[in-house]
Coordinates of C-alpha atoms in Angstrom, one line a residue:
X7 CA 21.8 17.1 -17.6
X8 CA 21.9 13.8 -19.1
X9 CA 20.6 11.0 -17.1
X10 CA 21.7 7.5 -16.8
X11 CA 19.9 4.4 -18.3
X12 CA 19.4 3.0 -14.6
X13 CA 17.7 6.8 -14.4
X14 CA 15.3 6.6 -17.1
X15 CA 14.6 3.1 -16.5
X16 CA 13.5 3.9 -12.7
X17 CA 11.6 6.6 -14.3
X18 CA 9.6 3.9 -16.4
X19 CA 9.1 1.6 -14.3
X20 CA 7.2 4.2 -12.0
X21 CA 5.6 5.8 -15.1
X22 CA 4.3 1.8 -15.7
X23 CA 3.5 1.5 -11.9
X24 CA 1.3 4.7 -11.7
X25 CA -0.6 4.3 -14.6
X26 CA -1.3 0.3 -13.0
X27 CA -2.7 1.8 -9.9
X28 CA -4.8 5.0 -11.8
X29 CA -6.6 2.0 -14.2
X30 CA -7.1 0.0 -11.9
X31 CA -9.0 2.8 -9.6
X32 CA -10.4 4.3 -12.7
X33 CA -11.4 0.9 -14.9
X34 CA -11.2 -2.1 -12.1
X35 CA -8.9 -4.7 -12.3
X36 CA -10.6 -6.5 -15.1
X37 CA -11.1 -3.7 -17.2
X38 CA -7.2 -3.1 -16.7
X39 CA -4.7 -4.5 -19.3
X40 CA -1.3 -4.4 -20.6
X41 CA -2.5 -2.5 -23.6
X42 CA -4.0 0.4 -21.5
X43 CA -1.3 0.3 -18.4
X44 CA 0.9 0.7 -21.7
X45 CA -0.7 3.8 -22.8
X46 CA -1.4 5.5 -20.4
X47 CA 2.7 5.5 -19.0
X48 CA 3.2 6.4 -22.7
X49 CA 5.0 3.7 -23.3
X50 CA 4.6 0.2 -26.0
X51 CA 4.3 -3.0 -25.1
X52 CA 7.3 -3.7 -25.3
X53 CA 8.8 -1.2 -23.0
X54 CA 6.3 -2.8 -20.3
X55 CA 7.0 -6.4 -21.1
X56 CA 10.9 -5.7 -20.9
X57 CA 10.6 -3.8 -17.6
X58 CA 8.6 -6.3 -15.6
X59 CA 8.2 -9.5 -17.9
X60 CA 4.3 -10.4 -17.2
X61 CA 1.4 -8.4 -15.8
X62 CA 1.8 -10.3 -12.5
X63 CA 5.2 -9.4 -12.2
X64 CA 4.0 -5.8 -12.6
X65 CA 1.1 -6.5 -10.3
X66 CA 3.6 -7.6 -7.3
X67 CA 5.8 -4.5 -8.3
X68 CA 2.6 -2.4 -7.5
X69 CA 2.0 -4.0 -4.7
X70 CA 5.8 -3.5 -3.5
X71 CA 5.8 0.0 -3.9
X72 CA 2.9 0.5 -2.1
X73 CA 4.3 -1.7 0.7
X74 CA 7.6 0.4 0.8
X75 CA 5.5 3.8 1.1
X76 CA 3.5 2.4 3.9
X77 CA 7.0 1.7 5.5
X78 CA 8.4 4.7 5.2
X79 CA 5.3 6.8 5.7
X80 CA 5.5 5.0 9.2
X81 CA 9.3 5.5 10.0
X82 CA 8.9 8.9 9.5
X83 CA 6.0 9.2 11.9
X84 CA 7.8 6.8 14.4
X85 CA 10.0 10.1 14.3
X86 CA 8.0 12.9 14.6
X87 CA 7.4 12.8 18.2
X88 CA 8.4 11.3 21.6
X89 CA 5.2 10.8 23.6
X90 CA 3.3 7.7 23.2
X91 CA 0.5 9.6 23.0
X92 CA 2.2 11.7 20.1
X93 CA 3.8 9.2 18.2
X94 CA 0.2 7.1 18.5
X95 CA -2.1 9.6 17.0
X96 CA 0.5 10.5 14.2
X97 CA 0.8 6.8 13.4
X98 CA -3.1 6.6 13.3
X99 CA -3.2 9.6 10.8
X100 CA -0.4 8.1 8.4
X101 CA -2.5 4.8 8.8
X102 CA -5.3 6.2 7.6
X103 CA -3.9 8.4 4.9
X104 CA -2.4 5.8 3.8
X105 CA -5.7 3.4 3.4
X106 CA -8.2 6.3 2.5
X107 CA -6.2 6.7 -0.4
X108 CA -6.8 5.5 -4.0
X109 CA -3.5 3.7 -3.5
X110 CA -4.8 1.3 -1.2
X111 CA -8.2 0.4 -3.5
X112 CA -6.1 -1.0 -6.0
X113 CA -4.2 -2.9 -3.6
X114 CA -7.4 -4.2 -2.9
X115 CA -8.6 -5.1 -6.0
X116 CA -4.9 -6.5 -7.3
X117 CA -5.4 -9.4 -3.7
X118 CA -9.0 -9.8 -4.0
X119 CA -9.1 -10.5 -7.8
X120 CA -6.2 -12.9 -7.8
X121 CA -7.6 -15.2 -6.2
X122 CA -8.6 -16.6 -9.5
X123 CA -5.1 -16.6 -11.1
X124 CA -3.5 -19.3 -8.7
X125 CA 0.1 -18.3 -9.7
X126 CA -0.2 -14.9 -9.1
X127 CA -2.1 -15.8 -5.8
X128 CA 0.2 -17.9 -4.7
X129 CA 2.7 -15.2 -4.9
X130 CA 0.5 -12.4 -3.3
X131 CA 0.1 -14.7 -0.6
X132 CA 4.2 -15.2 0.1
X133 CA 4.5 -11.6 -0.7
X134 CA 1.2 -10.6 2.5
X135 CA 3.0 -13.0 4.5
X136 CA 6.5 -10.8 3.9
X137 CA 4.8 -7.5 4.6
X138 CA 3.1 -9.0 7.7
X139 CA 6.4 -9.4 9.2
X140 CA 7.7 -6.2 8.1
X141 CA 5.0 -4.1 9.4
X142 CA 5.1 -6.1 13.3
X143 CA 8.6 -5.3 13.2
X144 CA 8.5 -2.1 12.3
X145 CA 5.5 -1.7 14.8
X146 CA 7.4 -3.4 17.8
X147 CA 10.3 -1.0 17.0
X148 CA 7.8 2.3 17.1
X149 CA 6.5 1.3 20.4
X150 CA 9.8 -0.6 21.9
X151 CA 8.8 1.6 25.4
X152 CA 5.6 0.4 25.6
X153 CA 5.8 -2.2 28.5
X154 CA 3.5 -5.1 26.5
X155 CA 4.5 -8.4 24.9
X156 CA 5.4 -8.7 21.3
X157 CA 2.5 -10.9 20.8
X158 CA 0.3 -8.2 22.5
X159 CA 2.2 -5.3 20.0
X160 CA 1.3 -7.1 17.4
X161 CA -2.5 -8.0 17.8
X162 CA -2.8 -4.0 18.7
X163 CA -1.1 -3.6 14.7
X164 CA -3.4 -6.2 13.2
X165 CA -6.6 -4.7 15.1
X166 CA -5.6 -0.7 13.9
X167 CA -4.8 -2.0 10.4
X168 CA -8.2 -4.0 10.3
X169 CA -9.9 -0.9 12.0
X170 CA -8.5 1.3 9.2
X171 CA -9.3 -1.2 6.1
X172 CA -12.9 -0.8 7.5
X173 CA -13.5 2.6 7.2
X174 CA -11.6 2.8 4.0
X175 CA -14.0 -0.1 2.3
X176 CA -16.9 2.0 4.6
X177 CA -17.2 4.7 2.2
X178 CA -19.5 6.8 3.9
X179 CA -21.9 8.4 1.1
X180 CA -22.1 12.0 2.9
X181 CA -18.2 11.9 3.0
X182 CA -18.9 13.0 6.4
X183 CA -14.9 13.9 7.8
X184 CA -16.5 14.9 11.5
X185 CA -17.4 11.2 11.7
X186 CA -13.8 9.8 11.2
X187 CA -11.8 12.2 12.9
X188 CA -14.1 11.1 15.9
X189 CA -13.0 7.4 14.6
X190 CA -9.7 7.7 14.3
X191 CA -9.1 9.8 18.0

């Protein structure tokens, strides 16, 4: 089966995406550049230039894609369940699988170390201040039975996100799951 150039361009841009977020975890964001996000999606230069223009485009790609999976990892749990008390501790598990992962570290390190490119800041900034909205919507729609103002909904979202950045920055040496699950319930 042949596929389409919309195809194989979707397929490396992802390829190009992937191999940003596995350098970044692997090298840092310093030690990550064009030349080795290239390489390892097995692509040139070229191919990575045409696809997203500069590295900050690429970098706000990255941080798009993991802003989409963090949407859609939490509509799907929104689903799963019609108690509160379900549809609450699934949430809190997506949350966290979604910011123990390596995923979220280079998120991390893509926001924290642009604060030095002002351009690229700039945009990270307009592009938080997007998700922000996103994820209180999407929050205020999982919990649109729960009988507490918006502004309430939304400080609980900004409290469990901030709970769940801690522990994944925490990094507990001993790895020790017992002591999360105890978190996280």
């Amino acid at each position: 089966m042949h596929r389409t150039q919309e195809q194989r361009s979707d397929q490396t841009r992802k390829k190009l995406i992937d191999a940003t977020i596995s350098s970044i975890c692997e090298l840092g964001y310093l030690s990550t550049t064009t030349t080795e996000i290239a390489e390892r999606a097995g692509v040139s230069r070229g191919a990575l230039q045409h696809h997203f223009g500069t590295k900050s485009d690429l970098l706000l790609s990255v941080l798009g894609q993991i802003c989409d999976g963090f949407k859609s990892r939490v509509e799907a749990a929104s689903k799963s369940g019609d108690s509160l008390e379900t549809r609450s501790t699934e949430l809190v598990q997506t949350l966290w699988e979604v910011y123990s992962g390596d995923t979220y570290g280079a998120a991390v390190e893509i926001i924290l170390s642009a604060r030095s490119e002002p351009d690229l800041n700039s945009r990270i900034h307009e592009f938080r201040s997007l998700s922000v909205n996103i994820a209180e919507d999407l929050w205020a729609t999982v919990f649109d039975d729960v009988d507490l103002p918006s502004e309430r909904l939304a400080d609980l979202l900004h409290f469990t996100v901030a709970a769940m950045r801690g522990f994944a920055l925490n990094n507990k040496p001993e790895n020790d799951d017992e002591f999360y699950h105890r978190q996280l319930a």
